[in-house]
Amino acid sequence: MDLQLQDIILPMLMIVMTVSCIWQLYTPRISSAGIICAIASLLFFVMNIYNGDMEALAIILFIGGILLVILELFIIGAIIGIIGIICIIISFLLVGDNMMMMTLFVSICLIVALIEWVIIVKFFKKRVPLLQQVVLHDSTNKEAGYTSHDDRSYLVGQVAVCLTDLRPSGIIVHNDKRIDAVSEGAFIKKDTSVKITEVEGTRVVVKTL
């Protein structure tokens, strides 16, 4: 293949691979972007193998990098994904005998990838579907029905009996259930009926009737 033509086609294929791969990443299922990425990748490697510019190490690094990036989607952390991306970049740099030119091509692809990522996330508000399936996104706040302790807010206004003296802390009994409580400040004797005035977390405040 003519050198000048190859210098045009290779970076175009790399850009197509980059754009379609990122778009596929933000698509729920295999789409035309994934198919285009696969075809562009195949053409890229076939062209370089045909021209004798593709080393076995480059192929191994590329395939290994892809597998690591996919694996990263299922494992918390970013180390594996970063290693995978580095492997892919190195595999591209090993293509051909002009390291400077391939470095330029890779740099262009990284810039294009960054721009596309910003557009997808910032303007299209897309998220990686697979991550949404394996990562918990549900809110664990009170409004969502989650509490870090037993919700005792229903006790406010209820009447209980002191099982022990409150000095000012002690134990009260409500519906045969022992509850740690604290008085509003005054000493309260055992067997005194009290009213629960405040519940804040595990802290229960009472006062005499």
Short mmCIF file of C-alpha atoms in Angstrom, two decimals:
data_model
loop_
_atom_site.label_atom_id
_atom_site.label_comp_id
_atom_site.label_asym_id
_atom_site.label_seq_id
_atom_site.Cartn_x
_atom_site.Cartn_y
_atom_site.Cartn_z
CA MET A 1 0.00 0.00 0.00
CA ASP A 2 1.23 3.49 -0.81
CA LEU A 3 2.93 5.04 2.22
CA GLN A 4 1.06 8.33 2.02
CA LEU A 5 -2.28 6.56 1.66
CA GLN A 6 -1.43 4.34 4.63
CA ASP A 7 -0.52 7.39 6.71
CA ILE A 8 -4.01 8.72 6.07
CA ILE A 9 -5.98 5.50 6.52
CA LEU A 10 -4.29 4.30 9.73
CA PRO A 11 -5.01 7.40 11.83
CA MET A 12 -8.55 7.51 10.46
CA LEU A 13 -9.08 3.90 11.52
CA MET A 14 -7.64 4.65 14.95
CA ILE A 15 -9.98 7.61 15.39
CA VAL A 16 -12.97 5.56 14.22
CA MET A 17 -12.00 2.81 16.68
CA THR A 18 -11.72 5.32 19.51
CA VAL A 19 -14.98 7.16 18.83
CA SER A 20 -17.05 4.04 18.21
CA CYS A 21 -15.57 2.19 21.21
CA ILE A 22 -16.40 4.99 23.65
CA TRP A 23 -19.89 5.40 22.20
CA GLN A 24 -20.50 1.66 22.51
CA LEU A 25 -19.36 1.82 26.13
CA TYR A 26 -22.27 4.16 26.88
CA THR A 27 -24.80 2.08 24.94
CA PRO A 28 -26.93 -0.56 26.75
CA ARG A 29 -26.39 -3.30 24.16
CA ILE A 30 -24.28 -4.02 21.11
CA SER A 31 -25.02 -1.30 18.57
CA SER A 32 -23.73 -0.12 15.23
CA ALA A 33 -20.93 1.64 17.13
CA GLY A 34 -19.67 -1.67 18.46
CA ILE A 35 -19.81 -3.25 15.02
CA ILE A 36 -17.96 -0.30 13.48
CA CYS A 37 -15.32 -0.51 16.20
CA ALA A 38 -14.81 -4.22 15.55
CA ILE A 39 -14.53 -3.72 11.78
CA ALA A 40 -12.13 -0.78 12.16
CA SER A 41 -9.98 -2.79 14.58
CA LEU A 42 -9.91 -5.75 12.21
CA LEU A 43 -8.94 -3.55 9.25
CA PHE A 44 -6.27 -1.81 11.30
CA PHE A 45 -4.60 -5.06 12.30
CA VAL A 46 -5.03 -6.74 8.91
CA MET A 47 -3.45 -3.78 7.13
CA ASN A 48 -0.48 -3.70 9.46
CA ILE A 49 0.00 -7.47 9.42
CA TYR A 50 -0.16 -7.41 5.61
CA ASN A 51 2.48 -4.68 5.49
CA GLY A 52 4.63 -6.51 8.02
CA ASP A 53 4.34 -3.66 10.52
CA MET A 54 2.55 -5.60 13.26
CA GLU A 55 4.54 -7.49 15.87
CA ALA A 56 3.13 -10.34 17.92
CA LEU A 57 3.76 -8.34 21.09
CA ALA A 58 1.55 -5.52 19.81
CA ILE A 59 -1.31 -7.93 19.16
CA ILE A 60 -0.92 -9.53 22.59
CA LEU A 61 -0.84 -6.15 24.33
CA PHE A 62 -3.90 -4.93 22.43
CA ILE A 63 -6.01 -8.02 23.16
CA GLY A 64 -4.79 -8.13 26.76
CA GLY A 65 -5.55 -4.44 27.20
CA ILE A 66 -9.09 -4.87 25.91
CA LEU A 67 -9.66 -7.77 28.30
CA LEU A 68 -8.32 -5.76 31.25
CA VAL A 69 -10.58 -2.81 30.43
CA ILE A 70 -13.59 -5.14 30.28
CA LEU A 71 -12.52 -6.77 33.56
CA GLU A 72 -12.30 -3.33 35.16
CA LEU A 73 -16.06 -2.95 34.73
CA PHE A 74 -16.60 -5.78 37.22
CA ILE A 75 -13.93 -4.88 39.77
CA ILE A 76 -13.94 -1.89 42.11
CA GLY A 77 -10.95 0.36 41.56
CA ALA A 78 -9.16 1.74 38.53
CA ILE A 79 -5.76 0.04 38.48
CA ILE A 80 -6.72 -2.79 36.12
CA GLY A 81 -8.46 -0.41 33.72
CA ILE A 82 -5.47 1.96 33.67
CA ILE A 83 -3.11 -0.94 32.98
CA GLY A 84 -5.40 -2.08 30.17
CA ILE A 85 -5.44 1.38 28.57
CA ILE A 86 -1.65 1.60 28.84
CA CYS A 87 -1.33 -1.80 27.15
CA ILE A 88 -3.57 -0.65 24.29
CA ILE A 89 -1.59 2.58 23.84
CA ILE A 90 1.73 0.70 23.84
CA SER A 91 0.35 -1.78 21.29
CA PHE A 92 -0.40 1.12 18.94
CA LEU A 93 3.04 2.62 19.48
CA LEU A 94 4.64 -0.69 18.51
CA VAL A 95 2.92 -0.64 15.13
CA GLY A 96 5.27 0.24 12.28
CA ASP A 97 8.76 1.62 12.53
CA ASN A 98 7.90 5.30 12.94
CA MET A 99 7.45 5.79 16.67
CA MET A 100 7.05 9.56 16.38
CA MET A 101 4.22 9.28 13.89
CA MET A 102 2.36 6.65 15.93
CA THR A 103 2.82 8.79 19.05
CA LEU A 104 1.18 11.65 17.18
CA PHE A 105 -1.69 9.40 16.06
CA VAL A 106 -2.24 8.11 19.60
CA SER A 107 -2.17 11.66 20.99
CA ILE A 108 -4.82 12.72 18.50
CA CYS A 109 -6.98 9.74 19.48
CA LEU A 110 -6.66 10.58 23.17
CA ILE A 111 -7.72 14.17 22.52
CA VAL A 112 -10.68 13.00 20.44
CA ALA A 113 -11.62 10.49 23.16
CA LEU A 114 -11.53 13.18 25.83
CA ILE A 115 -13.71 15.52 23.78
CA GLU A 116 -16.20 12.76 23.03
CA TRP A 117 -16.33 11.70 26.68
CA VAL A 118 -17.07 15.26 27.80
CA ILE A 119 -19.84 15.59 25.22
CA ILE A 120 -21.42 12.24 26.15
CA VAL A 121 -21.31 12.82 29.90
CA LYS A 122 -21.87 16.58 30.03
CA PHE A 123 -24.43 17.11 27.29
CA PHE A 124 -26.05 13.71 26.72
CA LYS A 125 -25.97 12.83 30.46
CA LYS A 126 -25.11 9.23 29.64
CA ARG A 127 -23.66 6.68 32.04
CA VAL A 128 -22.01 3.34 31.45
CA PRO A 129 -24.98 0.89 31.54
CA LEU A 130 -22.91 -2.03 32.83
CA LEU A 131 -21.64 0.03 35.75
CA GLN A 132 -25.20 0.95 36.66
CA GLN A 133 -26.00 -2.75 36.91
CA VAL A 134 -23.04 -3.76 39.07
CA VAL A 135 -22.74 -0.63 41.24
CA LEU A 136 -25.28 0.29 43.91
CA HIS A 137 -26.83 3.65 43.04
CA ASP A 138 -29.77 3.55 45.43
CA SER A 139 -29.82 6.20 48.09
CA THR A 140 -29.37 4.94 51.62
CA ASN A 141 -30.83 7.95 53.33
CA LYS A 142 -33.85 8.18 55.57
CA GLU A 143 -36.13 9.29 52.74
CA ALA A 144 -35.32 6.07 50.88
CA GLY A 145 -36.23 4.00 53.91
CA TYR A 146 -32.73 3.30 55.19
CA THR A 147 -31.50 4.02 58.69
CA SER A 148 -28.25 3.16 60.41
CA HIS A 149 -30.11 2.15 63.56
CA ASP A 150 -33.62 1.22 64.73
CA ASP A 151 -36.01 4.05 63.97
CA ARG A 152 -37.47 5.03 67.33
CA SER A 153 -39.10 8.28 66.29
CA TYR A 154 -42.49 6.73 66.98
CA LEU A 155 -41.65 6.79 70.71
CA VAL A 156 -41.95 10.56 70.94
CA GLY A 157 -44.96 11.39 73.12
CA GLN A 158 -45.21 7.86 74.52
CA VAL A 159 -45.29 7.12 78.24
CA ALA A 160 -42.79 4.74 79.83
CA VAL A 161 -41.70 3.68 83.31
CA CYS A 162 -38.22 4.05 84.77
CA LEU A 163 -36.69 0.65 85.40
CA THR A 164 -33.72 2.29 87.11
CA ASP A 165 -32.97 5.70 88.51
CA LEU A 166 -32.10 8.24 85.83
CA ARG A 167 -28.94 10.09 86.98
CA PRO A 168 -29.61 11.48 84.36
CA SER A 169 -29.14 8.31 82.26
CA GLY A 170 -30.71 4.97 82.97
CA ILE A 171 -33.17 2.45 81.63
CA ILE A 172 -36.88 2.83 80.96
CA VAL A 173 -39.47 0.26 79.93
CA HIS A 174 -41.95 0.80 77.13
CA ASN A 175 -44.26 -2.02 76.07
CA ASP A 176 -42.05 -4.50 77.96
CA LYS A 177 -39.01 -3.31 76.02
CA ARG A 178 -35.96 -1.96 77.84
CA ILE A 179 -34.67 1.30 76.39
CA ASP A 180 -31.62 3.32 77.36
CA ALA A 181 -32.76 6.84 78.12
CA VAL A 182 -31.63 10.12 79.61
CA SER A 183 -33.64 12.66 81.53
CA GLU A 184 -33.83 16.31 80.51
CA GLY A 185 -31.51 17.08 83.39
CA ALA A 186 -33.35 16.34 86.60
CA PHE A 187 -32.90 13.19 88.67
CA ILE A 188 -35.80 10.77 88.20
CA LYS A 189 -36.45 7.93 90.60
CA LYS A 190 -37.05 4.31 89.68
CA ASP A 191 -40.68 3.29 88.91
CA THR A 192 -41.56 6.87 87.93
CA SER A 193 -43.75 7.31 84.87
CA VAL A 194 -42.06 9.48 82.26
CA LYS A 195 -42.89 10.91 78.88
CA ILE A 196 -40.54 10.50 75.94
CA THR A 197 -39.93 13.98 74.56
CA GLU A 198 -37.15 13.50 72.05
CA VAL A 199 -35.54 10.75 70.01
CA GLU A 200 -32.33 11.49 68.14
CA GLY A 201 -30.64 8.43 66.75
CA THR A 202 -30.16 6.08 69.69
CA ARG A 203 -30.58 8.91 72.21
CA VAL A 204 -33.96 8.90 73.97
CA VAL A 205 -34.84 11.87 76.19
CA VAL A 206 -37.59 11.74 78.81
CA LYS A 207 -39.18 13.94 81.44
CA THR A 208 -41.57 13.36 84.31
CA LEU A 209 -45.29 13.63 83.67
#
